[in-house]
Tab-separated table of C-alpha atoms in Angstrom:
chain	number	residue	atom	x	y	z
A	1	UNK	CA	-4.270	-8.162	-9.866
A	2	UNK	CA	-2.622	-4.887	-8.905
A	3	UNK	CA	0.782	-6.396	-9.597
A	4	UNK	CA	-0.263	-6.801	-12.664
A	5	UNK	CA	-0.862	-3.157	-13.179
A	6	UNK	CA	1.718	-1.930	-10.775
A	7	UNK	CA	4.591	-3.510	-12.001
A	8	UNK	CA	4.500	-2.299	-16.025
A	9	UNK	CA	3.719	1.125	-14.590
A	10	UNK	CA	6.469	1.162	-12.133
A	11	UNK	CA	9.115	-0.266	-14.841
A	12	UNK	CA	7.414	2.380	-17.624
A	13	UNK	CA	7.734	5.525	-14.739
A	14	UNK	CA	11.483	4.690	-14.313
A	15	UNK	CA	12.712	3.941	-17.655
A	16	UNK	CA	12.633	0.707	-17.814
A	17	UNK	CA	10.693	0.105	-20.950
A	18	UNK	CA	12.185	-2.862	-22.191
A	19	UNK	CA	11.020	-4.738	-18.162
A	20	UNK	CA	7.361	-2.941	-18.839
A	21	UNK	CA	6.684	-4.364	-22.351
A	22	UNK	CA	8.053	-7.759	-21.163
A	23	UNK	CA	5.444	-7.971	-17.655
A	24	UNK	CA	2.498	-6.793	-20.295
A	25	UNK	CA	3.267	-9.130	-22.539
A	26	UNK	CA	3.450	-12.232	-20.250
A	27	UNK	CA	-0.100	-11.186	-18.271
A	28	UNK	CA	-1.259	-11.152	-22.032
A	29	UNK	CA	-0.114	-14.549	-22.770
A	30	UNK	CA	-1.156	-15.764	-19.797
A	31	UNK	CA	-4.763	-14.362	-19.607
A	32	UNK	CA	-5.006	-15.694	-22.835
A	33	UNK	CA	-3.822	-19.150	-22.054
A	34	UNK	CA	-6.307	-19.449	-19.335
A	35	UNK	CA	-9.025	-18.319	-21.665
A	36	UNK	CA	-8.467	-20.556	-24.076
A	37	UNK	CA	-7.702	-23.751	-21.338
A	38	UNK	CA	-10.884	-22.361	-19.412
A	39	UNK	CA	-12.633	-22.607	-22.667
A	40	UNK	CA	-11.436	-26.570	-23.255
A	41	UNK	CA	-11.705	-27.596	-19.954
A	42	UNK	CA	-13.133	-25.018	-17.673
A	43	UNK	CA	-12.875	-27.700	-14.350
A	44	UNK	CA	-9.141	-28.905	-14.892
A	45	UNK	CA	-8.186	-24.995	-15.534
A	46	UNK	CA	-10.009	-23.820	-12.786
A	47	UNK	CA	-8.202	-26.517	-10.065
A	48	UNK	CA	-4.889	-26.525	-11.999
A	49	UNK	CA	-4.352	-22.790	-12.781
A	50	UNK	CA	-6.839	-20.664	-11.388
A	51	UNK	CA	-7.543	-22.467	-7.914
A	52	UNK	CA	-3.656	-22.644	-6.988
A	53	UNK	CA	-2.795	-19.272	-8.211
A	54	UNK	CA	-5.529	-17.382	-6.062
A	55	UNK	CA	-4.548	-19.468	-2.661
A	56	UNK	CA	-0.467	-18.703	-3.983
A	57	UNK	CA	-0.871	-15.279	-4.229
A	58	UNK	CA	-3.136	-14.642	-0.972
A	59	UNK	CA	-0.432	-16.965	0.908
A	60	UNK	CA	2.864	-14.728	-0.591
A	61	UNK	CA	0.769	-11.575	0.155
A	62	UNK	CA	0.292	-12.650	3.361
A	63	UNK	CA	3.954	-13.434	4.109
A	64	UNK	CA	4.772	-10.375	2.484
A	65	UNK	CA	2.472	-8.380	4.771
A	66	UNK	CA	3.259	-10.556	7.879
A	67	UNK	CA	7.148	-9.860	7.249
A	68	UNK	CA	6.633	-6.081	6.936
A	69	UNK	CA	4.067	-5.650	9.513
A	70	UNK	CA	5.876	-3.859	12.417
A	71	UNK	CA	7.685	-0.958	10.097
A	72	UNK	CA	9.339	1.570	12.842
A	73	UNK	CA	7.198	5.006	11.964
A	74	UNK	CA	10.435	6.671	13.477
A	75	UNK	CA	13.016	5.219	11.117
A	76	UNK	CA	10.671	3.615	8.205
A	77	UNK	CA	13.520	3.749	5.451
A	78	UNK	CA	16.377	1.969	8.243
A	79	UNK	CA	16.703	-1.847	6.927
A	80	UNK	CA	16.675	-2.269	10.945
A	81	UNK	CA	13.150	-1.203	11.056
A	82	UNK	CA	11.376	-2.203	8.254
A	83	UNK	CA	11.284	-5.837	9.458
A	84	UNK	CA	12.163	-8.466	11.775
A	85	UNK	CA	13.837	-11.636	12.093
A	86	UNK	CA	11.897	-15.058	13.133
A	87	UNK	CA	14.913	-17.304	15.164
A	88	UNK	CA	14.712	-20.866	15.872
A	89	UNK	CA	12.241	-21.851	13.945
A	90	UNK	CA	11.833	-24.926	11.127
A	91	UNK	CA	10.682	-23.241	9.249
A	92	UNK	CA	13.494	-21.040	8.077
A	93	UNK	CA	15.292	-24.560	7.082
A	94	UNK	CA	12.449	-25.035	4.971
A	95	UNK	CA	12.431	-21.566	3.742
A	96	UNK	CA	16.563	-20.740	2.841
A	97	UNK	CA	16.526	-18.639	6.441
A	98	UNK	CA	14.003	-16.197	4.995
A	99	UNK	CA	13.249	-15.591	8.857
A	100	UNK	CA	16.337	-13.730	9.448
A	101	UNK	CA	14.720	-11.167	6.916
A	102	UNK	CA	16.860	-7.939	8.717
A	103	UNK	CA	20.135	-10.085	7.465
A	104	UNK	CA	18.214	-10.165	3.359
A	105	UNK	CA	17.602	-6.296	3.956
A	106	UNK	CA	20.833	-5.068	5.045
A	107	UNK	CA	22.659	-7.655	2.678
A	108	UNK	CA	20.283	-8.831	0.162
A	109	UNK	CA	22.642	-10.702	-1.696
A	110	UNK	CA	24.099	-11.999	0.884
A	111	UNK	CA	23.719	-16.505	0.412
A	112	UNK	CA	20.988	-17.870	2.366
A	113	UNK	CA	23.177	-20.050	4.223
A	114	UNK	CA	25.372	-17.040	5.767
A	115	UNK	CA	22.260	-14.911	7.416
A	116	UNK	CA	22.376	-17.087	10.667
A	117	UNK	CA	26.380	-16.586	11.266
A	118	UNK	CA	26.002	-13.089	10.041
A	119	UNK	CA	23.144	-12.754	12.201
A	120	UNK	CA	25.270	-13.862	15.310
A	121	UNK	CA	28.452	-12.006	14.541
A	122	UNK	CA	26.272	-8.539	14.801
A	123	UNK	CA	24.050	-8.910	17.427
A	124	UNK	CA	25.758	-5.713	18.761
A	125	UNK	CA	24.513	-3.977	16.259
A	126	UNK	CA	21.196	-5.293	15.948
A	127	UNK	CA	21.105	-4.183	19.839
A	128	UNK	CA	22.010	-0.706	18.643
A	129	UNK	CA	19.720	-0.613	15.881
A	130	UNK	CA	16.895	-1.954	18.558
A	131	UNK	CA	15.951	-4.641	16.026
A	132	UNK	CA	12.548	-6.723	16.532
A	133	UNK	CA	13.406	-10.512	16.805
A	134	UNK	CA	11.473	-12.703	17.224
A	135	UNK	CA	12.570	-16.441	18.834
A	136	UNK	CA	10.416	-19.822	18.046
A	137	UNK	CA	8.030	-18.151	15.640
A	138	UNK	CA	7.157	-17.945	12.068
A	139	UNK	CA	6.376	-14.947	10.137
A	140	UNK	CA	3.012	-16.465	9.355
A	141	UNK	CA	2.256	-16.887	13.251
A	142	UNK	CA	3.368	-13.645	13.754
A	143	UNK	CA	0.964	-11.855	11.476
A	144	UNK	CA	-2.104	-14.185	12.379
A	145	UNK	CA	-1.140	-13.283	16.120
A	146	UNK	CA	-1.283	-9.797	15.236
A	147	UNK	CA	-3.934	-9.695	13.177
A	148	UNK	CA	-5.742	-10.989	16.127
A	149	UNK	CA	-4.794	-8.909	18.318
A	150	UNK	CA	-2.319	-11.172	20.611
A	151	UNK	CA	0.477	-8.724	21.521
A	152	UNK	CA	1.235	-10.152	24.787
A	153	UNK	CA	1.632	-13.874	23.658
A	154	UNK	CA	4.324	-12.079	20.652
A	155	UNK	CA	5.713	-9.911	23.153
A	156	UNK	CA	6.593	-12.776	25.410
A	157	UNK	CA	8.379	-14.401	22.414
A	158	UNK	CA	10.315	-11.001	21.642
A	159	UNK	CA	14.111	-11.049	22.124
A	160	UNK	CA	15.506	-8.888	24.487
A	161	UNK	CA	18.952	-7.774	22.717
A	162	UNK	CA	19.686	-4.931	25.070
A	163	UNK	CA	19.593	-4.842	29.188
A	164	UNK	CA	18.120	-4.678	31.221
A	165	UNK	CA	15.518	-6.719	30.067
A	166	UNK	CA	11.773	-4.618	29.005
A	167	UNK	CA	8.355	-5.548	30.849
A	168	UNK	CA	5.918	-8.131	28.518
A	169	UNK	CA	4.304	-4.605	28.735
A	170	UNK	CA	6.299	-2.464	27.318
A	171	UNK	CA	7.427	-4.952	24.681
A	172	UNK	CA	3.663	-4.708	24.019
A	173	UNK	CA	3.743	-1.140	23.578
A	174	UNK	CA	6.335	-1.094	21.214
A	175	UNK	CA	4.804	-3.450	19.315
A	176	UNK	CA	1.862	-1.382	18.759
A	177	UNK	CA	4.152	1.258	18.429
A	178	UNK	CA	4.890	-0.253	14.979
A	179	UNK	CA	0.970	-0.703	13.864
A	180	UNK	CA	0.749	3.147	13.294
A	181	UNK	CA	0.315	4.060	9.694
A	182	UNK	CA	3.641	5.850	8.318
A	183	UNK	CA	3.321	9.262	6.682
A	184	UNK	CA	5.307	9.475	4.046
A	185	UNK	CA	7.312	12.720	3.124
């Protein structure tokens, strides 16, 4: 729901009117739509529309949250540290690579089928930046993990760009180096 407040406002604070009266005006047609469809057939709304959008949205929230979840408070605004990449994993072939989601930060328009090579051909920089990578995990795993608490099984599964090679414990302690809330200026 606050996406549906949050995004007219942001659009109306910055000018752009025309993107503000557009996002209204689709959450009104589309509240009204399910009104009416709840009102014809409150049982095939509710599992069609209503069911499905409430388990999408927690689902992209929680990728959302999962893929932003270990934000650098020392460099929150560097592309390096505002997320991580998730390596060798199927799931990025089902997802156009989103798990090399440094790569869509740095170059966000870059195709989906480049991240990997570009990825590869800048590991020295990654190593500079002291990116978070991840190897054989999913961004969902990796938020459940942390939600839970399991730094040392996410810390084992950490790659190591730059050597020598950290403890499991102090990859654990820069993990929950990240879990700090960020001030902002």
């Amino acid at each position: 729901i606050a996406i549906w407040v949050e995004l007219p406002y942001y659009a109306w604070t910055r000018g752009r009117k025309e993107m503000a009266i557009q996002a209204v005006t689709c959450e009104c047609i589309f509240v009204s739509s399910m009104f009416v469809l709840y009102k014809l057939n409150p049982v095939g709304t509710f599992w069609v529309f209503l069911m499905p959008l409430t388990i999408g949205s927690f689902l992209l929230m929680l990728g959302n949250w999962s893929q932003h979840i270990f934000v650098d408070p020392a460099k929150p605004k560097c592309n390096y540290h505002l997320t991580y990449n998730a390596i060798n994993h199927e799931f990025n072939q089902r997802t156009f690579n989103d798990g090399y989601h440094i790569e869509h930060h740095v170059h966000s328009r870059r195709h989906w089928t480049d991240l990997p090579n570009n990825f590869m051909n800048n590991l020295n920089k990654y190593a500079d930046e002291d990116a978070l990578v991840f190897d054989g995990v999913d961004f969902m795993t990796v938020g459940v993990m942390t939600f839970f608490g399991q730094y040392t099984w996410l810390a084992k599964r950490v790659v190591q760009l730059k050597k020598p090679s950290l403890p499991v414990e102090d990859v654990v302690a820069r993990l929950r180096a990240r879990l700090v809330p960020i001030k902002r200026d």
